[in-house]
Amino acid sequence: MSNKTPFMYAISFGLALTPICFSTVSAQERCKVSEDATAAKSNYTQQHVLDVGDVPGHQIRVYELHRTYANDKPNCENLKRTESWTRGYSDYIDRNGRTWGYDVTLLENGDKIFSQWDGTSQTMVAPDGSKKSTFTGVTRYTGGTGRYEGIRGFLRVSAVFEPDKNVNQLQTEGEYWLPASTVGQSKK
Protein backbone atom coordinates (compact mmCIF):
# COMPACT_ATOMS: atom_id res chain seq x y z
CA MET A 1 0.00 0.00 0.00
CA SER A 2 1.28 3.41 -0.91
CA ASN A 3 1.70 6.15 1.68
CA LYS A 4 1.85 8.88 -0.96
CA THR A 5 -0.56 11.75 -0.44
CA PRO A 6 -1.69 14.16 -3.16
CA PHE A 7 0.91 16.59 -1.76
CA MET A 8 3.72 14.08 -2.39
CA TYR A 9 2.49 13.54 -5.95
CA ALA A 10 2.54 17.29 -6.52
CA ILE A 11 6.14 17.53 -5.28
CA SER A 12 7.21 14.58 -7.44
CA PHE A 13 5.51 16.07 -10.50
CA GLY A 14 7.11 19.48 -9.82
CA LEU A 15 10.57 17.95 -9.52
CA ALA A 16 10.05 16.04 -12.74
CA LEU A 17 9.25 19.30 -14.56
CA THR A 18 12.23 21.20 -13.12
CA PRO A 19 14.74 20.08 -15.78
CA ILE A 20 12.30 21.07 -18.51
CA CYS A 21 11.92 24.58 -17.08
CA PHE A 22 15.67 25.11 -16.81
CA SER A 23 16.37 23.72 -20.25
CA THR A 24 14.35 26.55 -21.86
CA VAL A 25 16.65 29.20 -20.36
CA SER A 26 19.37 29.95 -22.89
CA ALA A 27 22.81 31.25 -22.11
CA GLN A 28 23.70 34.78 -23.17
CA GLU A 29 24.82 34.96 -26.77
CA ARG A 30 28.52 35.58 -27.12
CA CYS A 31 29.93 37.71 -29.91
CA LYS A 32 33.29 36.59 -31.30
CA VAL A 33 35.83 39.37 -31.88
CA SER A 34 38.86 39.27 -34.17
CA GLU A 35 40.74 42.38 -35.28
CA ASP A 36 43.87 43.54 -37.04
CA ALA A 37 44.50 47.28 -36.65
CA THR A 38 47.12 48.84 -38.87
CA ALA A 39 49.68 51.41 -37.79
CA ALA A 40 48.08 54.01 -40.07
CA LYS A 41 45.08 54.08 -37.75
CA SER A 42 47.07 54.78 -34.55
CA ASN A 43 48.62 57.92 -33.12
CA TYR A 44 50.34 58.48 -29.78
CA THR A 45 48.87 61.85 -28.77
CA GLN A 46 50.78 62.17 -25.46
CA GLN A 47 53.72 60.44 -23.80
CA HIS A 48 55.36 61.45 -20.54
CA VAL A 49 58.45 59.50 -19.48
CA LEU A 50 60.33 59.69 -16.19
CA ASP A 51 63.60 57.97 -15.34
CA VAL A 52 63.25 56.01 -12.11
CA GLY A 53 66.97 56.30 -11.30
CA ASP A 54 67.57 52.89 -9.71
CA VAL A 55 69.05 51.07 -12.74
CA PRO A 56 69.92 52.33 -16.24
CA GLY A 57 66.96 52.25 -18.64
CA HIS A 58 64.26 52.00 -15.93
CA GLN A 59 61.44 54.37 -16.87
CA ILE A 60 57.82 54.89 -16.01
CA ARG A 61 55.58 56.30 -18.71
CA VAL A 62 52.05 57.62 -19.01
CA TYR A 63 50.65 57.73 -22.53
CA GLU A 64 47.57 58.27 -24.65
CA LEU A 65 46.92 56.53 -27.95
CA HIS A 66 44.16 57.55 -30.38
CA ARG A 67 42.98 55.03 -32.95
CA THR A 68 40.51 55.62 -35.82
CA TYR A 69 38.57 53.00 -37.76
CA ALA A 70 37.98 54.13 -41.35
CA ASN A 71 36.76 50.80 -42.74
CA ASP A 72 35.72 48.86 -39.66
CA LYS A 73 33.64 45.72 -39.97
CA PRO A 74 30.31 45.73 -38.10
CA ASN A 75 30.10 43.97 -34.75
CA CYS A 76 27.37 41.52 -33.74
CA GLU A 77 24.94 44.39 -33.17
CA ASN A 78 25.72 45.66 -36.71
CA LEU A 79 27.60 48.73 -35.41
CA LYS A 80 31.03 49.96 -36.47
CA ARG A 81 33.68 51.55 -34.27
CA THR A 82 34.64 55.11 -35.18
CA GLU A 83 37.53 55.69 -32.77
CA SER A 84 39.12 54.57 -29.52
CA TRP A 85 41.24 56.18 -26.85
CA THR A 86 43.82 54.25 -24.85
CA ARG A 87 45.27 55.74 -21.69
CA GLY A 88 48.01 53.65 -20.13
CA TYR A 89 51.01 53.28 -17.88
CA SER A 90 54.23 51.38 -18.36
CA ASP A 91 57.02 50.38 -15.99
CA TYR A 92 59.88 49.34 -18.25
CA ILE A 93 63.56 48.59 -18.14
CA ASP A 94 64.80 49.08 -21.71
CA ARG A 95 61.17 48.74 -22.89
CA ASN A 96 60.67 45.40 -21.09
CA GLY A 97 58.11 45.06 -18.33
CA ARG A 98 54.54 45.59 -17.27
CA THR A 99 52.00 47.90 -18.89
CA TRP A 100 48.32 48.46 -18.08
CA GLY A 101 45.52 50.92 -18.72
CA TYR A 102 42.05 51.69 -19.98
CA ASP A 103 40.24 52.00 -23.32
CA VAL A 104 37.15 53.90 -24.40
CA THR A 105 35.76 52.78 -27.77
CA LEU A 106 33.18 54.92 -29.56
CA LEU A 107 30.61 53.37 -31.91
CA GLU A 108 28.85 55.01 -34.83
CA ASN A 109 25.55 55.31 -32.91
CA GLY A 110 27.24 57.21 -30.05
CA ASP A 111 27.46 54.28 -27.61
CA LYS A 112 30.76 53.71 -25.80
CA ILE A 113 32.47 50.54 -24.59
CA PHE A 114 34.85 50.69 -21.62
CA SER A 115 37.64 48.22 -20.98
CA GLN A 116 40.66 47.64 -18.78
CA TRP A 117 43.79 45.85 -19.95
CA ASP A 118 47.18 44.70 -18.70
CA GLY A 119 50.10 42.72 -19.95
CA THR A 120 53.81 42.53 -20.56
CA SER A 121 56.06 44.08 -23.18
CA GLN A 122 59.32 42.69 -24.48
CA THR A 123 61.91 44.35 -26.66
CA MET A 124 64.46 42.46 -28.73
CA VAL A 125 67.55 44.27 -29.97
CA ALA A 126 68.85 43.13 -33.37
CA PRO A 127 72.60 42.97 -34.19
CA ASP A 128 72.25 46.27 -36.11
CA GLY A 129 70.87 47.96 -32.94
CA SER A 130 67.27 48.21 -34.14
CA LYS A 131 64.55 47.30 -31.64
CA LYS A 132 61.37 45.26 -32.02
CA SER A 133 58.89 45.68 -29.18
CA THR A 134 55.90 43.41 -28.64
CA PHE A 135 53.06 43.41 -26.11
CA THR A 136 50.98 40.44 -24.97
CA GLY A 137 48.03 40.88 -22.65
CA VAL A 138 44.34 40.63 -21.89
CA THR A 139 41.58 43.22 -22.19
CA ARG A 140 38.43 42.92 -20.06
CA TYR A 141 35.21 44.70 -21.05
CA THR A 142 33.98 46.53 -17.94
CA GLY A 143 30.90 48.44 -19.12
CA GLY A 144 29.66 51.04 -21.50
CA THR A 145 26.79 53.31 -22.44
CA GLY A 146 23.50 52.62 -24.21
CA ARG A 147 23.08 48.99 -25.19
CA TYR A 148 26.64 48.27 -23.96
CA GLU A 149 25.98 49.39 -20.38
CA GLY A 150 26.53 45.93 -18.89
CA ILE A 151 28.91 44.47 -21.49
CA ARG A 152 31.32 41.82 -20.27
CA GLY A 153 33.95 39.77 -22.03
CA PHE A 154 37.65 39.60 -22.83
CA LEU A 155 40.19 39.90 -25.62
CA ARG A 156 43.60 38.33 -25.98
CA VAL A 157 45.84 41.05 -27.37
CA SER A 158 49.20 41.09 -29.08
CA ALA A 159 50.83 44.19 -30.51
CA VAL A 160 53.96 45.39 -32.21
CA PHE A 161 54.83 48.93 -31.16
CA GLU A 162 57.46 51.64 -31.50
CA PRO A 163 56.50 54.71 -29.46
CA ASP A 164 59.38 56.75 -30.90
CA LYS A 165 58.04 56.16 -34.44
CA ASN A 166 54.34 56.44 -33.54
CA VAL A 167 53.65 52.78 -34.42
CA ASN A 168 51.13 50.56 -32.63
CA GLN A 169 49.69 47.56 -34.49
CA LEU A 170 47.20 45.32 -32.67
CA GLN A 171 45.87 41.84 -33.16
CA THR A 172 42.96 40.85 -30.93
CA GLU A 173 40.76 37.82 -30.49
CA GLY A 174 38.07 37.11 -27.91
CA GLU A 175 34.40 37.46 -27.16
CA TYR A 176 31.85 39.59 -25.35
CA TRP A 177 28.26 39.29 -24.21
CA LEU A 178 25.52 41.73 -23.27
CA PRO A 179 23.03 41.52 -20.41
CA ALA A 180 19.75 39.92 -21.40
CA SER A 181 17.95 43.24 -20.83
CA THR A 182 19.90 44.95 -23.67
CA VAL A 183 19.83 42.12 -26.23
CA GLY A 184 17.55 43.03 -29.11
CA GLN A 185 17.46 46.77 -28.37
CA SER A 186 17.28 48.87 -31.49
CA LYS A 187 19.93 51.39 -32.48
CA LYS A 188 19.60 54.92 -31.11
Tab-separated table of C-alpha atoms in Angstrom:
chain	number	residue	atom	x	y	z
A	1	MET	CA	0.000	0.000	0.000
A	2	SER	CA	1.280	3.408	-0.906
A	3	ASN	CA	1.700	6.152	1.682
A	4	LYS	CA	1.848	8.875	-0.959
A	5	THR	CA	-0.558	11.747	-0.444
A	6	PRO	CA	-1.689	14.156	-3.161
A	7	PHE	CA	0.909	16.593	-1.762
A	8	MET	CA	3.722	14.079	-2.389
A	9	TYR	CA	2.489	13.536	-5.951
A	10	ALA	CA	2.537	17.294	-6.522
A	11	ILE	CA	6.136	17.531	-5.284
A	12	SER	CA	7.206	14.577	-7.440
A	13	PHE	CA	5.512	16.071	-10.505
A	14	GLY	CA	7.107	19.480	-9.819
A	15	LEU	CA	10.572	17.954	-9.520
A	16	ALA	CA	10.048	16.037	-12.739
A	17	LEU	CA	9.251	19.299	-14.564
A	18	THR	CA	12.231	21.197	-13.120
A	19	PRO	CA	14.745	20.075	-15.784
A	20	ILE	CA	12.296	21.068	-18.510
A	21	CYS	CA	11.916	24.576	-17.085
A	22	PHE	CA	15.668	25.112	-16.814
A	23	SER	CA	16.366	23.719	-20.254
A	24	THR	CA	14.355	26.549	-21.861
A	25	VAL	CA	16.652	29.202	-20.358
A	26	SER	CA	19.369	29.948	-22.889
A	27	ALA	CA	22.812	31.246	-22.108
A	28	GLN	CA	23.702	34.780	-23.171
A	29	GLU	CA	24.820	34.961	-26.771
A	30	ARG	CA	28.522	35.583	-27.121
A	31	CYS	CA	29.927	37.706	-29.911
A	32	LYS	CA	33.285	36.594	-31.300
A	33	VAL	CA	35.834	39.372	-31.884
A	34	SER	CA	38.858	39.268	-34.171
A	35	GLU	CA	40.744	42.377	-35.279
A	36	ASP	CA	43.867	43.536	-37.038
A	37	ALA	CA	44.500	47.281	-36.653
A	38	THR	CA	47.121	48.843	-38.867
A	39	ALA	CA	49.676	51.408	-37.788
A	40	ALA	CA	48.080	54.013	-40.070
A	41	LYS	CA	45.078	54.083	-37.751
A	42	SER	CA	47.066	54.782	-34.555
A	43	ASN	CA	48.621	57.917	-33.121
A	44	TYR	CA	50.345	58.475	-29.780
A	45	THR	CA	48.873	61.854	-28.766
A	46	GLN	CA	50.784	62.167	-25.460
A	47	GLN	CA	53.721	60.444	-23.795
A	48	HIS	CA	55.360	61.451	-20.538
A	49	VAL	CA	58.452	59.502	-19.483
A	50	LEU	CA	60.331	59.686	-16.187
A	51	ASP	CA	63.598	57.974	-15.340
A	52	VAL	CA	63.252	56.007	-12.114
A	53	GLY	CA	66.970	56.304	-11.298
A	54	ASP	CA	67.571	52.895	-9.713
A	55	VAL	CA	69.055	51.066	-12.738
A	56	PRO	CA	69.924	52.327	-16.240
A	57	GLY	CA	66.963	52.253	-18.644
A	58	HIS	CA	64.265	52.004	-15.927
A	59	GLN	CA	61.437	54.370	-16.867
A	60	ILE	CA	57.818	54.887	-16.006
A	61	ARG	CA	55.583	56.299	-18.706
A	62	VAL	CA	52.046	57.622	-19.014
A	63	TYR	CA	50.649	57.733	-22.528
A	64	GLU	CA	47.572	58.273	-24.646
A	65	LEU	CA	46.924	56.534	-27.950
A	66	HIS	CA	44.160	57.546	-30.381
A	67	ARG	CA	42.980	55.026	-32.951
A	68	THR	CA	40.511	55.621	-35.823
A	69	TYR	CA	38.568	53.003	-37.757
A	70	ALA	CA	37.979	54.134	-41.349
A	71	ASN	CA	36.762	50.797	-42.739
A	72	ASP	CA	35.725	48.862	-39.659
A	73	LYS	CA	33.640	45.725	-39.972
A	74	PRO	CA	30.305	45.734	-38.104
A	75	ASN	CA	30.098	43.971	-34.750
A	76	CYS	CA	27.365	41.521	-33.738
A	77	GLU	CA	24.940	44.393	-33.173
A	78	ASN	CA	25.724	45.664	-36.706
A	79	LEU	CA	27.596	48.731	-35.414
A	80	LYS	CA	31.031	49.957	-36.466
A	81	ARG	CA	33.682	51.553	-34.271
A	82	THR	CA	34.639	55.105	-35.183
A	83	GLU	CA	37.527	55.687	-32.771
A	84	SER	CA	39.121	54.573	-29.523
A	85	TRP	CA	41.244	56.183	-26.854
A	86	THR	CA	43.818	54.245	-24.851
A	87	ARG	CA	45.272	55.737	-21.692
A	88	GLY	CA	48.005	53.646	-20.135
A	89	TYR	CA	51.014	53.284	-17.882
A	90	SER	CA	54.232	51.376	-18.357
A	91	ASP	CA	57.017	50.381	-15.988
A	92	TYR	CA	59.884	49.339	-18.252
A	93	ILE	CA	63.563	48.591	-18.140
A	94	ASP	CA	64.795	49.076	-21.707
A	95	ARG	CA	61.169	48.737	-22.893
A	96	ASN	CA	60.671	45.399	-21.087
A	97	GLY	CA	58.114	45.063	-18.335
A	98	ARG	CA	54.544	45.590	-17.270
A	99	THR	CA	51.996	47.902	-18.886
A	100	TRP	CA	48.316	48.459	-18.080
A	101	GLY	CA	45.518	50.916	-18.718
A	102	TYR	CA	42.052	51.688	-19.976
A	103	ASP	CA	40.243	52.001	-23.318
A	104	VAL	CA	37.151	53.903	-24.400
A	105	THR	CA	35.763	52.778	-27.766
A	106	LEU	CA	33.178	54.916	-29.563
A	107	LEU	CA	30.615	53.365	-31.909
A	108	GLU	CA	28.848	55.009	-34.832
A	109	ASN	CA	25.549	55.311	-32.909
A	110	GLY	CA	27.239	57.215	-30.050
A	111	ASP	CA	27.461	54.279	-27.610
A	112	LYS	CA	30.763	53.713	-25.804
A	113	ILE	CA	32.473	50.544	-24.595
A	114	PHE	CA	34.852	50.693	-21.619
A	115	SER	CA	37.636	48.221	-20.979
A	116	GLN	CA	40.655	47.640	-18.778
A	117	TRP	CA	43.792	45.851	-19.946
A	118	ASP	CA	47.176	44.705	-18.699
A	119	GLY	CA	50.096	42.717	-19.946
A	120	THR	CA	53.815	42.526	-20.558
A	121	SER	CA	56.062	44.084	-23.179
A	122	GLN	CA	59.323	42.686	-24.477
A	123	THR	CA	61.907	44.354	-26.663
A	124	MET	CA	64.457	42.458	-28.729
A	125	VAL	CA	67.554	44.271	-29.966
A	126	ALA	CA	68.851	43.133	-33.372
A	127	PRO	CA	72.596	42.969	-34.193
A	128	ASP	CA	72.246	46.267	-36.110
A	129	GLY	CA	70.865	47.964	-32.943
A	130	SER	CA	67.268	48.208	-34.141
A	131	LYS	CA	64.545	47.298	-31.638
A	132	LYS	CA	61.375	45.259	-32.019
A	133	SER	CA	58.886	45.682	-29.185
A	134	THR	CA	55.900	43.408	-28.637
A	135	PHE	CA	53.056	43.413	-26.114
A	136	THR	CA	50.980	40.443	-24.969
A	137	GLY	CA	48.030	40.875	-22.649
A	138	VAL	CA	44.342	40.635	-21.887
A	139	THR	CA	41.582	43.222	-22.194
A	140	ARG	CA	38.427	42.919	-20.064
A	141	TYR	CA	35.208	44.699	-21.051
A	142	THR	CA	33.976	46.528	-17.941
A	143	GLY	CA	30.900	48.445	-19.120
A	144	GLY	CA	29.656	51.044	-21.504
A	145	THR	CA	26.787	53.315	-22.439
A	146	GLY	CA	23.500	52.622	-24.206
A	147	ARG	CA	23.080	48.992	-25.191
A	148	TYR	CA	26.642	48.268	-23.959
A	149	GLU	CA	25.983	49.395	-20.380
A	150	GLY	CA	26.530	45.929	-18.892
A	151	ILE	CA	28.909	44.473	-21.492
A	152	ARG	CA	31.315	41.818	-20.272
A	153	GLY	CA	33.953	39.771	-22.028
A	154	PHE	CA	37.647	39.604	-22.825
A	155	LEU	CA	40.190	39.903	-25.625
A	156	ARG	CA	43.604	38.329	-25.984
A	157	VAL	CA	45.837	41.052	-27.371
A	158	SER	CA	49.198	41.091	-29.085
A	159	ALA	CA	50.830	44.193	-30.508
A	160	VAL	CA	53.962	45.393	-32.209
A	161	PHE	CA	54.830	48.935	-31.157
A	162	GLU	CA	57.460	51.645	-31.505
A	163	PRO	CA	56.501	54.712	-29.457
A	164	ASP	CA	59.383	56.753	-30.898
A	165	LYS	CA	58.040	56.164	-34.443
A	166	ASN	CA	54.336	56.441	-33.539
A	167	VAL	CA	53.651	52.783	-34.420
A	168	ASN	CA	51.126	50.565	-32.626
A	169	GLN	CA	49.690	47.563	-34.488
A	170	LEU	CA	47.198	45.323	-32.666
A	171	GLN	CA	45.867	41.841	-33.163
A	172	THR	CA	42.956	40.849	-30.934
A	173	GLU	CA	40.765	37.816	-30.486
A	174	GLY	CA	38.073	37.108	-27.913
A	175	GLU	CA	34.399	37.463	-27.156
A	176	TYR	CA	31.846	39.591	-25.354
A	177	TRP	CA	28.256	39.290	-24.206
A	178	LEU	CA	25.520	41.730	-23.274
A	179	PRO	CA	23.026	41.521	-20.406
A	180	ALA	CA	19.750	39.917	-21.405
A	181	SER	CA	17.950	43.245	-20.828
A	182	THR	CA	19.905	44.948	-23.673
A	183	VAL	CA	19.831	42.120	-26.235
A	184	GLY	CA	17.551	43.033	-29.109
A	185	GLN	CA	17.462	46.775	-28.369
A	186	SER	CA	17.277	48.872	-31.487
A	187	LYS	CA	19.926	51.390	-32.484
A	188	LYS	CA	19.597	54.924	-31.111
